[in-house]
CSV table of C-alpha atoms and ligand atoms in Angstrom, one decimal:
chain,number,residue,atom,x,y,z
A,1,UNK,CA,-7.4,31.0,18.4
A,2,UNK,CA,-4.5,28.7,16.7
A,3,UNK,CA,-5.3,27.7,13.2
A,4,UNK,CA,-6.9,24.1,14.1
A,5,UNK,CA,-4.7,21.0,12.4
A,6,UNK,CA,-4.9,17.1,12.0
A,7,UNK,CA,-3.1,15.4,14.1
A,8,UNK,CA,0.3,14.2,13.3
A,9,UNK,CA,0.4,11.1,10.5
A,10,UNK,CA,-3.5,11.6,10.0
A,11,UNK,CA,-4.1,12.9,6.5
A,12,UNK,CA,-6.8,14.2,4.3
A,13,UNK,CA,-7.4,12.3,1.3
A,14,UNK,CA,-9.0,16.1,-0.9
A,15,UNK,CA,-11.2,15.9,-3.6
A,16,UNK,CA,-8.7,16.0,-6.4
A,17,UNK,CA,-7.0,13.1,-5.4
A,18,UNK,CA,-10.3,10.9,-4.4
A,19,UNK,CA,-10.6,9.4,-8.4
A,20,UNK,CA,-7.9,6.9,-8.0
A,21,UNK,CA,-9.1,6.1,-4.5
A,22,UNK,CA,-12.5,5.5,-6.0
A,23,UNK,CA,-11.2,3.3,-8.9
A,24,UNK,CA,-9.2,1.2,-6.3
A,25,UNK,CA,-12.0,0.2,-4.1
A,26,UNK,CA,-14.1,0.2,-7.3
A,27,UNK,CA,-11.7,-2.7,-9.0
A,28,UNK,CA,-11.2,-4.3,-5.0
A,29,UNK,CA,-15.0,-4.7,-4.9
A,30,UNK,CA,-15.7,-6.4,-8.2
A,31,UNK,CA,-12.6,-8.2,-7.8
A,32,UNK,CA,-13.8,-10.1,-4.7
A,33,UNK,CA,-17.4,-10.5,-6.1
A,34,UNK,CA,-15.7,-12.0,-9.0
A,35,UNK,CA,-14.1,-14.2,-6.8
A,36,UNK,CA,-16.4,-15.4,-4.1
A,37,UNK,CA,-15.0,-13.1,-1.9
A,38,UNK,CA,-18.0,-11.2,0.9
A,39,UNK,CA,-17.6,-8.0,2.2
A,40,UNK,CA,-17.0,-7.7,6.1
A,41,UNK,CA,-17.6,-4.5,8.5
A,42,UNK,CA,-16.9,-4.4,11.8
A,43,UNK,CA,-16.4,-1.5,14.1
A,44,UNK,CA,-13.3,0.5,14.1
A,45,UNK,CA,-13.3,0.4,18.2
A,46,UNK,CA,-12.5,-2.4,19.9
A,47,UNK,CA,-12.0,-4.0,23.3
A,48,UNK,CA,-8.4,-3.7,23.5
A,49,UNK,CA,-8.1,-7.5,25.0
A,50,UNK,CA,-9.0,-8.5,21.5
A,51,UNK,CA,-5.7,-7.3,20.2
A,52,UNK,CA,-3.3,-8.1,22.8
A,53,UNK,CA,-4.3,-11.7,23.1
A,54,UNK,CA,-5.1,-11.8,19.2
A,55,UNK,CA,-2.0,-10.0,18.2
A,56,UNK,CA,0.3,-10.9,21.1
A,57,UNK,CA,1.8,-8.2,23.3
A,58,UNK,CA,5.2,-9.4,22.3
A,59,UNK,CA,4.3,-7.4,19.1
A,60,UNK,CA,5.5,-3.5,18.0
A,61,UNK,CA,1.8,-3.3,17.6
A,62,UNK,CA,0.7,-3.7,20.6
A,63,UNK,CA,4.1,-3.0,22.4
A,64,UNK,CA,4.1,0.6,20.7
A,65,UNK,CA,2.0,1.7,18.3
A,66,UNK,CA,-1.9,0.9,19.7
A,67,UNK,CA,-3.8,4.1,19.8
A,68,UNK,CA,-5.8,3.0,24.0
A,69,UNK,CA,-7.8,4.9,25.7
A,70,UNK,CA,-10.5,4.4,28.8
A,71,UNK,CA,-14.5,5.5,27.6
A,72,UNK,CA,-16.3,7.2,30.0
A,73,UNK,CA,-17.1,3.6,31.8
A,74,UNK,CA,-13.1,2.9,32.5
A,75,UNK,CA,-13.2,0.0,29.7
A,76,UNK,CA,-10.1,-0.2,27.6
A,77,UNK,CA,-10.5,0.4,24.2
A,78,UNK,CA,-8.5,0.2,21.0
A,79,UNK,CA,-8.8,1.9,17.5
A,80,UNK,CA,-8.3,-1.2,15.6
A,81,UNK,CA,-4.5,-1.3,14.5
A,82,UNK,CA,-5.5,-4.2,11.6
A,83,UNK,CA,-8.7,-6.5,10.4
A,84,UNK,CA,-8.0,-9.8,11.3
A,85,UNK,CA,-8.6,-9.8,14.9
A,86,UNK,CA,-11.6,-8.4,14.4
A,87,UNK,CA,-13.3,-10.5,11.3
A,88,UNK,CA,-12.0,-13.5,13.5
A,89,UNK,CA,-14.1,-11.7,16.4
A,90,UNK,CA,-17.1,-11.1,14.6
A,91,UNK,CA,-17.1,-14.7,12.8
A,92,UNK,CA,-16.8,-16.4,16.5
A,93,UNK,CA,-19.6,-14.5,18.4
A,94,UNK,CA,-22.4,-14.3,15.2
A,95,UNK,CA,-21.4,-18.4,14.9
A,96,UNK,CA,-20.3,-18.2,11.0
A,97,UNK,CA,-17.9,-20.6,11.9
A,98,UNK,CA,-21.0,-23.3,12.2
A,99,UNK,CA,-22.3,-22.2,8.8
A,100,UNK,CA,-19.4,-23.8,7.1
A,101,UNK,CA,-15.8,-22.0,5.6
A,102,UNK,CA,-16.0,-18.3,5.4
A,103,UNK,CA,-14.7,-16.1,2.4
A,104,UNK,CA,-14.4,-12.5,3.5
A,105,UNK,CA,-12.9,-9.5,2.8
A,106,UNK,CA,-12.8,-5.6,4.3
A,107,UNK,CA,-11.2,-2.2,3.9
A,108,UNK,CA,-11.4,0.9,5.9
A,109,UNK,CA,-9.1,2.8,8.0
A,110,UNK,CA,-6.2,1.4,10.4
A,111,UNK,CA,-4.5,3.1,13.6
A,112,UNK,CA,-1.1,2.6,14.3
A,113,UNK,CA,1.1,5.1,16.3
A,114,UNK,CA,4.2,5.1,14.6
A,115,UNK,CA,6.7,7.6,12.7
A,116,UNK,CA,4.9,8.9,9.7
A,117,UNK,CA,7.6,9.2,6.3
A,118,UNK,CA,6.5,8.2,3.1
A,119,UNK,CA,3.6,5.2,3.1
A,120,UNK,CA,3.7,5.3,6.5
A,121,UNK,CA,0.8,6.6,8.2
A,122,UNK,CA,-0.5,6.9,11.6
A,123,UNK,CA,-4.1,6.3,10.3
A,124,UNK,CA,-3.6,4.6,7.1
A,125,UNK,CA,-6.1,2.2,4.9
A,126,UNK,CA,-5.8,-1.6,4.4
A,127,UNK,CA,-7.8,-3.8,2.5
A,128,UNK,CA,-7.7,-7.5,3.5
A,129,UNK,CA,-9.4,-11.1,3.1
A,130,UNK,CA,-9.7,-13.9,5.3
A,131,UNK,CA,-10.2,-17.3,4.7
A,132,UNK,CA,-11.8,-18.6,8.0
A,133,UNK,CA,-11.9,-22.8,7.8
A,134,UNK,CA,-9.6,-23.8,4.7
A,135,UNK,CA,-6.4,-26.0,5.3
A,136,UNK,CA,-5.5,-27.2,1.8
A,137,UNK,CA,-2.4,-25.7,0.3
A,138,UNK,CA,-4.8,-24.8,-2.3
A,139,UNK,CA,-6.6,-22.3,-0.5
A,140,UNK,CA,-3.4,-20.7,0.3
A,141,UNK,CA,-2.6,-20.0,-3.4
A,142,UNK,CA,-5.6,-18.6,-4.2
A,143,UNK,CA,-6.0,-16.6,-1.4
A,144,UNK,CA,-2.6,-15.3,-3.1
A,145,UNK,CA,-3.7,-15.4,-6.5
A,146,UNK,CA,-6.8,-13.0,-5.3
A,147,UNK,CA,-3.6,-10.5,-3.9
A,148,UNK,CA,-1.9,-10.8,-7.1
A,149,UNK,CA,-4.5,-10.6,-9.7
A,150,UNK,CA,-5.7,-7.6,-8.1
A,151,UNK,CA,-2.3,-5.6,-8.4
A,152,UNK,CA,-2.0,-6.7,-12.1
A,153,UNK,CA,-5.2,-6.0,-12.8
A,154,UNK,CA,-5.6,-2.5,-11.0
A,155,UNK,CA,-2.1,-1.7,-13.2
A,156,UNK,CA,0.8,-2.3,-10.7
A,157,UNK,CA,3.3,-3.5,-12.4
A,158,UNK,CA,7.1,-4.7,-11.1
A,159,UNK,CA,6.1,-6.7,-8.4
A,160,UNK,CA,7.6,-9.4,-6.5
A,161,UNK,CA,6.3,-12.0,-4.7
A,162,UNK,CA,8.0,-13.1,-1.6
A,163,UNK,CA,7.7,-16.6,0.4
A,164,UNK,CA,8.3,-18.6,2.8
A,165,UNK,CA,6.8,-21.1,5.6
A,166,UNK,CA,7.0,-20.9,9.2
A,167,UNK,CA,5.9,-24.5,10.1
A,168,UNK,CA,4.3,-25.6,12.6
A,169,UNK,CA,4.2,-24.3,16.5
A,170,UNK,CA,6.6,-27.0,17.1
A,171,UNK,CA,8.6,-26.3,14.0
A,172,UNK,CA,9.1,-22.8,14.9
A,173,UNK,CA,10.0,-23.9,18.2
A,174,UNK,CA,12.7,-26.2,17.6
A,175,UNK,CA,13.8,-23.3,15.0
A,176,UNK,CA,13.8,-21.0,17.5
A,177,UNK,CA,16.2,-23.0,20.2
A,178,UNK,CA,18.9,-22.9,17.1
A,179,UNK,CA,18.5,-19.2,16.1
A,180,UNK,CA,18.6,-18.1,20.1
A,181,UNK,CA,22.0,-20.6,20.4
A,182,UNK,CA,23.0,-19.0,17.1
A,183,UNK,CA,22.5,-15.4,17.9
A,184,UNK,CA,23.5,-15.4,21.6
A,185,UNK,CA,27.0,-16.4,20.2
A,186,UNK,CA,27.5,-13.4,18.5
A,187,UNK,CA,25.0,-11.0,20.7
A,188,UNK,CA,27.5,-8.3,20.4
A,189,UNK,CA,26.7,-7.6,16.7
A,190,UNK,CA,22.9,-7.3,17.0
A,191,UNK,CA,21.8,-4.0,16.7
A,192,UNK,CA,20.1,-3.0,20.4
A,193,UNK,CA,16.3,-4.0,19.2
A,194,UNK,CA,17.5,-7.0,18.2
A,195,UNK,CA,19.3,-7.7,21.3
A,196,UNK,CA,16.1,-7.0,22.9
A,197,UNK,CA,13.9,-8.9,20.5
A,198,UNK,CA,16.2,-11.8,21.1
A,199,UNK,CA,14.3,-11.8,24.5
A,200,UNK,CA,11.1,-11.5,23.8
A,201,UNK,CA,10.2,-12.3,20.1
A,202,UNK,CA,13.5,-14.1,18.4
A,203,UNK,CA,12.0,-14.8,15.3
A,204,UNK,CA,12.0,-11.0,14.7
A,205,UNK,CA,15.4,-10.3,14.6
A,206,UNK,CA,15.2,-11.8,11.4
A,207,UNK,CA,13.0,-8.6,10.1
A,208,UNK,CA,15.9,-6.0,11.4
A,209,UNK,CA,16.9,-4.1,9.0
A,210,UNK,CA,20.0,-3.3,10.5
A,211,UNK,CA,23.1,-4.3,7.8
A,212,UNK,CA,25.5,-5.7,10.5
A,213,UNK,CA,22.5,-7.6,11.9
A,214,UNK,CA,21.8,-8.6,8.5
A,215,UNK,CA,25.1,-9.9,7.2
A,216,UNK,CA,25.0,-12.0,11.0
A,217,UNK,CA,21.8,-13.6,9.4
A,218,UNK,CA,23.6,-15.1,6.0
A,219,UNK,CA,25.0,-17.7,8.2
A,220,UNK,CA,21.9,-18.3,10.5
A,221,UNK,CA,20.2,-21.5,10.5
A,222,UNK,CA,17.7,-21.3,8.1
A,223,UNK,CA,13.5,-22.6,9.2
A,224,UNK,CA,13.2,-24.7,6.5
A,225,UNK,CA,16.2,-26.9,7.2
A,226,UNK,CA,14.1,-27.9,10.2
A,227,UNK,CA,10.4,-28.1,8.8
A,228,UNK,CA,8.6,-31.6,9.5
A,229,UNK,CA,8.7,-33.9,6.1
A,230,UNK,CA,4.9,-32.8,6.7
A,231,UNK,CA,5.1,-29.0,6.5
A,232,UNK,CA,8.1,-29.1,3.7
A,233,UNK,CA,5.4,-31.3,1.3
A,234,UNK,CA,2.7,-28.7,2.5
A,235,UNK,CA,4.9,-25.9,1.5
A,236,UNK,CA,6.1,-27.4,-1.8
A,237,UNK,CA,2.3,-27.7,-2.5
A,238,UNK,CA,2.0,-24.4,-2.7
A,239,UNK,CA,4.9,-23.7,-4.5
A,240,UNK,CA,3.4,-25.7,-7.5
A,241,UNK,CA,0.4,-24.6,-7.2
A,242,UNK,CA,1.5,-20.8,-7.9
A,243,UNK,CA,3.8,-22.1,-10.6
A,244,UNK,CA,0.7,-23.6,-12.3
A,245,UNK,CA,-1.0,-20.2,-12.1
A,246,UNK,CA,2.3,-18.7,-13.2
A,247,UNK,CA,2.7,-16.6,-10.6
A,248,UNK,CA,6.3,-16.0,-10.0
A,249,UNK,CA,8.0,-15.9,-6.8
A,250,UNK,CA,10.6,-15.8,-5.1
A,251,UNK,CA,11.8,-17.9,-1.4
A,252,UNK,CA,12.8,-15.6,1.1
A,253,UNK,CA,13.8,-18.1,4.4
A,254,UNK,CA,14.2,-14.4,6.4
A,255,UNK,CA,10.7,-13.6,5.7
A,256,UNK,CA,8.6,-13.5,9.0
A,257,UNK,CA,5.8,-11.7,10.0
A,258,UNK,CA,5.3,-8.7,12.4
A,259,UNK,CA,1.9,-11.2,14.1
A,260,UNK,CA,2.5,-14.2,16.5
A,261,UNK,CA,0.0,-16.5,15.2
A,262,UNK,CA,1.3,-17.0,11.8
A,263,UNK,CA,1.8,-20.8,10.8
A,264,UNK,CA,2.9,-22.2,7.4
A,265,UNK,CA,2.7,-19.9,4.5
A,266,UNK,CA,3.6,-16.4,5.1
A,267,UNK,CA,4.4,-13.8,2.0
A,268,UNK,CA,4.4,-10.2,1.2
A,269,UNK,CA,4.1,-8.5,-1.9
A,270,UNK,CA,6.3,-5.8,-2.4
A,271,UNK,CA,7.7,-2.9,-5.2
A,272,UNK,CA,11.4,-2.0,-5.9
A,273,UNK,CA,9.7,1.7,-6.3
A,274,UNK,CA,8.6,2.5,-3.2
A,275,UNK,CA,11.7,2.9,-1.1
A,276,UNK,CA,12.5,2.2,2.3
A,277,UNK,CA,8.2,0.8,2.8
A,278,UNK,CA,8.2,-1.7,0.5
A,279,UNK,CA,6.0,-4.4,1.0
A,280,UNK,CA,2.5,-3.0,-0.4
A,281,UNK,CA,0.6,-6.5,0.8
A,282,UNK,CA,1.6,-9.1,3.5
A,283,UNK,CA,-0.4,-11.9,4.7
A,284,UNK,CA,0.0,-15.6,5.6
A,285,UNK,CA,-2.1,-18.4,7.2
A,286,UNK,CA,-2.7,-18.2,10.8
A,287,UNK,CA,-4.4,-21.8,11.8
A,288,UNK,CA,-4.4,-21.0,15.9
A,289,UNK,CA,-5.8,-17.7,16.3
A,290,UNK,CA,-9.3,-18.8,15.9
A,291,UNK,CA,-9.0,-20.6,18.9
A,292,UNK,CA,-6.8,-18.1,20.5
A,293,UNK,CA,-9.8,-16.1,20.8
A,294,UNK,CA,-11.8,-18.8,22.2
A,295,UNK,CA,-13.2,-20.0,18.8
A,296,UNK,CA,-13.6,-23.8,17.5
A,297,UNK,CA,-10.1,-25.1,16.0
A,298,UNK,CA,-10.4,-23.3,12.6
A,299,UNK,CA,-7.5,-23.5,9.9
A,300,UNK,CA,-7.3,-19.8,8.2
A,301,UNK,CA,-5.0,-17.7,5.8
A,302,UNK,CA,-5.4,-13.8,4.8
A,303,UNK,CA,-3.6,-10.6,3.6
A,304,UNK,CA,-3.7,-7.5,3.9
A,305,UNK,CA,-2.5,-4.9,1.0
A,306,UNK,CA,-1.9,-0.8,2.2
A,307,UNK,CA,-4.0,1.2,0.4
A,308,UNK,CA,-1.3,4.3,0.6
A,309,UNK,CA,1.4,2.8,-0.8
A,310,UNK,CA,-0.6,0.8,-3.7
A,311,UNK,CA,-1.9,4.6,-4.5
A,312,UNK,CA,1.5,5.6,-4.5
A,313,UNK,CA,2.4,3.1,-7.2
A,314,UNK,CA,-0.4,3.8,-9.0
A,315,UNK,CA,0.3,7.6,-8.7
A,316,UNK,CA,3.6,6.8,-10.0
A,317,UNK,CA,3.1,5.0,-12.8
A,318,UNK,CA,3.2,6.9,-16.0
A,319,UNK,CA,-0.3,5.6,-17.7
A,320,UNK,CA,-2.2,6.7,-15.2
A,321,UNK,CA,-4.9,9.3,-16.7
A,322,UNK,CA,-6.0,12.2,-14.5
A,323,UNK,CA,-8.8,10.2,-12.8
A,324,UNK,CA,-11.4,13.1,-10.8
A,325,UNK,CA,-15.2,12.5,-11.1
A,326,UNK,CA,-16.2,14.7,-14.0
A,327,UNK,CA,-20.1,15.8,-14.4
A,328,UNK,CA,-22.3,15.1,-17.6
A,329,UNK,CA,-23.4,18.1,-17.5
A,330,UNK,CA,-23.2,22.2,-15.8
A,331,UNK,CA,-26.1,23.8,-15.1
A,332,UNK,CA,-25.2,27.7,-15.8
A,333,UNK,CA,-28.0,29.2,-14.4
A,334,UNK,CA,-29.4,33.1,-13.2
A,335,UNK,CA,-31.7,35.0,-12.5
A,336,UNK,CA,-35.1,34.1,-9.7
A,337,UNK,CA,-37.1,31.6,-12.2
A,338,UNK,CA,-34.0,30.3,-13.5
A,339,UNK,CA,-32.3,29.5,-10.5
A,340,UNK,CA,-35.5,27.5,-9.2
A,341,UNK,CA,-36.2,25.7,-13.1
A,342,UNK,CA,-32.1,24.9,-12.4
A,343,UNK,CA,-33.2,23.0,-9.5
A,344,UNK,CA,-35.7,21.2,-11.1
A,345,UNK,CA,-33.8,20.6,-14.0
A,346,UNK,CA,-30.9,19.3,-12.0
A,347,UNK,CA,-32.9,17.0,-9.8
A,348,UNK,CA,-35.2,15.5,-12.6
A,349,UNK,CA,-31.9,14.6,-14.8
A,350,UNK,CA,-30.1,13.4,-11.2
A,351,UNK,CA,-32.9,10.5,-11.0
A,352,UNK,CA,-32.2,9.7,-15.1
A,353,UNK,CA,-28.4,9.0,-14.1
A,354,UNK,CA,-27.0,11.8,-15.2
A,355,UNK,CA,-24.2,13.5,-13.2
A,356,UNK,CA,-25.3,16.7,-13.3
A,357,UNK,CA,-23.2,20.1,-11.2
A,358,UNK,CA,-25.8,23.1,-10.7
A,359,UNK,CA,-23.8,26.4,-10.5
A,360,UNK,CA,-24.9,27.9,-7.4
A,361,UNK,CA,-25.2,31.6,-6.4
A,362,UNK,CA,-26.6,33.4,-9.6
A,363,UNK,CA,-22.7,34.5,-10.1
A,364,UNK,CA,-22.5,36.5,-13.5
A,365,UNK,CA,-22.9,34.2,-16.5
A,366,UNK,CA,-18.6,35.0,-17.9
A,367,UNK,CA,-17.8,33.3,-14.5
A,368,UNK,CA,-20.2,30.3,-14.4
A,369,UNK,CA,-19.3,29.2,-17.5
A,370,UNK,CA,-15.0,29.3,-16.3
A,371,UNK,CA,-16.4,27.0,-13.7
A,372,UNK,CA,-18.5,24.8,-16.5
A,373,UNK,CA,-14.8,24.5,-18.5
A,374,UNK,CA,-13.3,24.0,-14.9
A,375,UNK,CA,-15.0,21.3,-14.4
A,376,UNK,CA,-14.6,19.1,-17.3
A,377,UNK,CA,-18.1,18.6,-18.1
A,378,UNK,CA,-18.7,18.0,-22.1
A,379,UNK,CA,-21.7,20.0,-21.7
A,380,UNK,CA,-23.5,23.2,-20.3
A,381,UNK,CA,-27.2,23.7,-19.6
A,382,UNK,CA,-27.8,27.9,-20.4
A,383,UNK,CA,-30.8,28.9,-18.8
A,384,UNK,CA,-31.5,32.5,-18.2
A,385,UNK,CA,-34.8,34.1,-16.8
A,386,UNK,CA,-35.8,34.5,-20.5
A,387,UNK,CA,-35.2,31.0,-21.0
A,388,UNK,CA,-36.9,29.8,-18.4
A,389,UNK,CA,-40.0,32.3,-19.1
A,390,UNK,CA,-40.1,30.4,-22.5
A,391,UNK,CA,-39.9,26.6,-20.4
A,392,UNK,CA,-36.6,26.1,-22.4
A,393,UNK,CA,-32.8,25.2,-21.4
A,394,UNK,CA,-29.7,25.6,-23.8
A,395,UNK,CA,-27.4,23.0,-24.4
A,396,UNK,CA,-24.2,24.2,-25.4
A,397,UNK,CA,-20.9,21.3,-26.0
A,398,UNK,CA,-18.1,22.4,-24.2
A,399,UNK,CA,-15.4,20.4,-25.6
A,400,UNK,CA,-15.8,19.8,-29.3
A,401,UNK,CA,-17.1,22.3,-31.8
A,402,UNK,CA,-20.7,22.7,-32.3
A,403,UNK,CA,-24.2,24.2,-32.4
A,404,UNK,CA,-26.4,24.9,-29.1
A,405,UNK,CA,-29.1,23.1,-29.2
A,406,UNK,CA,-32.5,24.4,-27.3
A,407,UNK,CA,-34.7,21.8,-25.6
A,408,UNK,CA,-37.9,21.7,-23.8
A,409,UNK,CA,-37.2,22.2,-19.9
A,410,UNK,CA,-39.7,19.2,-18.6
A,411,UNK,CA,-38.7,17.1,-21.5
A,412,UNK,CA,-36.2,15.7,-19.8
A,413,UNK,CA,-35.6,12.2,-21.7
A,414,UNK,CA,-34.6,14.5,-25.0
A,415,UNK,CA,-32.2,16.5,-22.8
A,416,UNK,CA,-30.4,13.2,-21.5
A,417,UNK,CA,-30.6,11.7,-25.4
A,418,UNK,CA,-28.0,14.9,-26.2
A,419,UNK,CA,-26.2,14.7,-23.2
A,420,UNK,CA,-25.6,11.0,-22.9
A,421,UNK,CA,-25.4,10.9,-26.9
A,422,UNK,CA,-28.1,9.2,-27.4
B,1,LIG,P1,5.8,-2.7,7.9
B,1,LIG,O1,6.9,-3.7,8.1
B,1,LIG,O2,5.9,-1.8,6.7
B,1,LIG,O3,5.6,-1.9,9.2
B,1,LIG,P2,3.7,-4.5,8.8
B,1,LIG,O4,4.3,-5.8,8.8
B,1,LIG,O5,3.6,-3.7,10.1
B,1,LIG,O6,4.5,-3.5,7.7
B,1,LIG,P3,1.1,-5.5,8.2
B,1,LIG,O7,0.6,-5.5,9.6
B,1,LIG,O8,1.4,-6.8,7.6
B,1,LIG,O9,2.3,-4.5,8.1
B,1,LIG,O10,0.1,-4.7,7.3
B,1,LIG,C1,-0.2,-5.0,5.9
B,1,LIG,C2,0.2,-3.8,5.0
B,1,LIG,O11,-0.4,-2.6,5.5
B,1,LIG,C3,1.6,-3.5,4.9
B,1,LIG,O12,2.3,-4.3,4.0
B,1,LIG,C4,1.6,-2.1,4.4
B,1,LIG,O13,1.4,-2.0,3.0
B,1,LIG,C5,0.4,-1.5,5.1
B,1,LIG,N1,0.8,-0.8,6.4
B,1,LIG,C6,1.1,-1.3,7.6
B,1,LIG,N2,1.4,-0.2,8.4
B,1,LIG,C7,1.2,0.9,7.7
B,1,LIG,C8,1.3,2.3,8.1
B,1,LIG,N3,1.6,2.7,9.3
B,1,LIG,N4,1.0,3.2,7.1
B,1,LIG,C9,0.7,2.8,5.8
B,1,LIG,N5,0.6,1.5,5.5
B,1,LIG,C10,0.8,0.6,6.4
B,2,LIG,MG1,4.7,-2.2,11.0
């Protein structure tokens, strides 16, 4: 038989390289309970009506990259290709909506089927946070301040905070009357998806990263020339209320999001260092999709941040200590009375809190103890049969110069006293 292999853009996250993953979700998770922020899980199947109507088939999303299939009872279903729908799903039908504003975030795996490069995946990780039930400008800049403090804080340095506001429905609509009239006049420059997004989704042209298409768009109308008085003020709003924080940022009036029911604020974070995928977090307030998917009327904002291309930065950036989950404490053990004291041993100092590696398979003691080094552990726990006949363990330092020191096996609070340097 073949050698068996993941499927294209779906990749293994090995042991070696799980430390920095760890320490993100680690920071994400105290982050958010810093801030108020609840953690949300909700399945990564769904029915795939959620996303078309949530997302908008309009979308590359759900145009082209949903990963659909038919269970066994001909139901269409969808591995979740972001969070948002969902959360908004699961806040409707368990009523949290009634129970007043909701401050959530996630993280887990998305599905997307599109060309894997560089911090592109076709299964990649995001983690997000939704604000269900908040209108005030206020809410959008801290929902931003949450994103930004949690780059600086995990280490992510060189970022740039991009803005702008989409309006209202009938903002974006009047907006989009001028753009079509605008771009129709010179259709013959758009590159070909923008031709066709000129159809179906105008406001998306203005993502294309196609040159020509973007020198056209220097001389496009720009949305906020015809935001409401309203929605300008609302949008200024938020602009002070970053520059309070100090947050810088930057207005980008050709920022739009990929999702339909964006309104208002939208914004992405993104890094000079990661090439051609640069935006490591995007988000923005989306005030009708509550009710899009038949919820109450419900004013929201939220972000998202890829988890593959923050680890990239992070990866990248020079302070960044080797990070792997190092032991305690190796248990070098062989020999029949040893090997089962090694189990006790191991298990006993387990329930202590020490993180404690048992050498398995009695291998000869030269080649346990390359392992012991191996694995970074500042110390090793000797026991031999002769040992163990006697009830005692050696504790030997690994990394610095010193003395073993033997210890009672069942006196297990002395052993962790050496070990944890008590
Ligand atoms: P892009 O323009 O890069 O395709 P997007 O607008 O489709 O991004 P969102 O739907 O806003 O992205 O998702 C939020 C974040 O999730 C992105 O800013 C990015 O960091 C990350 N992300 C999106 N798609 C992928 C993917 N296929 N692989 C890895 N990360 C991704
Ligand atoms: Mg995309």
């Amino acid at each position: 038989m073949d050698k068996v292999q993941s499927l294209r853009g779906m990749v293994d996250l090995l042991p070696e390289s799980i430390g920095l993953w760890q320490r993100v979700e680690g920071t994400a998770q105290d982050h958010f309970r810093r801030s108020g922020v609840r953690e949300i899980r909700t399945p990564l199947l769904e029915p795939t009506h959620l996303f078309a109507r949530g997302i908008g088939e309009a979308t590359d999303v759900v145009g082209k990259e949903m990963y659909t299939f038919e269970d066994r009872s001909a139901r269409s279903c969808t591995l979740r290709p972001e969070g948002t729908a969902s959360v908004v799903r699961a806040a409707i039908q368990h009523g949290l909506l009634s129970q007043g504003p909701q401050r959530v975030w996630y993280s887990g795996p998305m599905f997307r089927y599109e060309r894997p490069q560089a911090g592109r995946q076709r299964q990649f990780h995001q983690i997000g946070l939704e604000f269900l039930g908040f209108d005030d400008p206020r809410s959008d800049v801290e929902a931003i301040a949450i994103a930004w403090d949690l780059l600086v804080e995990l280490g992510v340095g060189d970022l740039t905070l991009e803005l702008n506001s989409l309006g209202t429905t009938e903002d974006r609509a009047r907006y989009r009357s001028e753009l079509v009239t605008y771009l129709s006049a010179h259709r013959a420059r758009l590159d070909p998806d923008s031709r066709e997004r000129l159809e179906r989704n105008p406001l998306r042209v203005l993502d294309s990263k196609d040159s020509e298409t973007q020198a056209l768009l220097q001389q496009a109308p720009s949305l906020l020339d015809v935001l409401a008085p309203s929605s300008r003020q609302r949008f200024d709003l938020v602009l002070e209320g970053l520059s309070a924080l100090q947050i810088p940022f930057t207005f980008n009036p050709r920022l739009v999001r990929g999702l339909d029911y964006y309104s208002h604020t939208a914004f992405e974070i993104t890094s000079t260092k990661l090439g051609a995928q640069a935006t490591v977090c995007g988000g923005g307030r989306y005030d009708g999709l509550v009710e899009l998917l038949s919820g109450p009327p419900t004013p929201a904002i939220g972000w998202a941040l890829g988890m593959e291309r923050l680890i990239l930065l992070l990866a990248q950036s020079a302070q960044q200590e080797k990070l792997g989950p190092v032991p305690d404490l190796y248990v070098v053990n062989r020999g029949d009375l040893a090997q089962s004291s090694a189990l006790l041993l191991a298990r006993g100092l387990r329930r202590l809190g020490l993180a404690v590696e048992l050498d398995p398979g009695g291998a000869a003691f030269a080649k346990q103890f390359k392992r012991a080094d191996r694995s970074g552990a500042p110390w090793a726990a000797v026991l031999g049969d002769a040992e163990a006949d006697l009830g005692l363990v050696t504790l030997k330092p690994l990394r610095v110069a010193g003395e073993p020191i033997s210890c009672s096996l069942v006196d297990l609070d002395a052993i962790r006293a050496v070990v944890g340097g008590l």
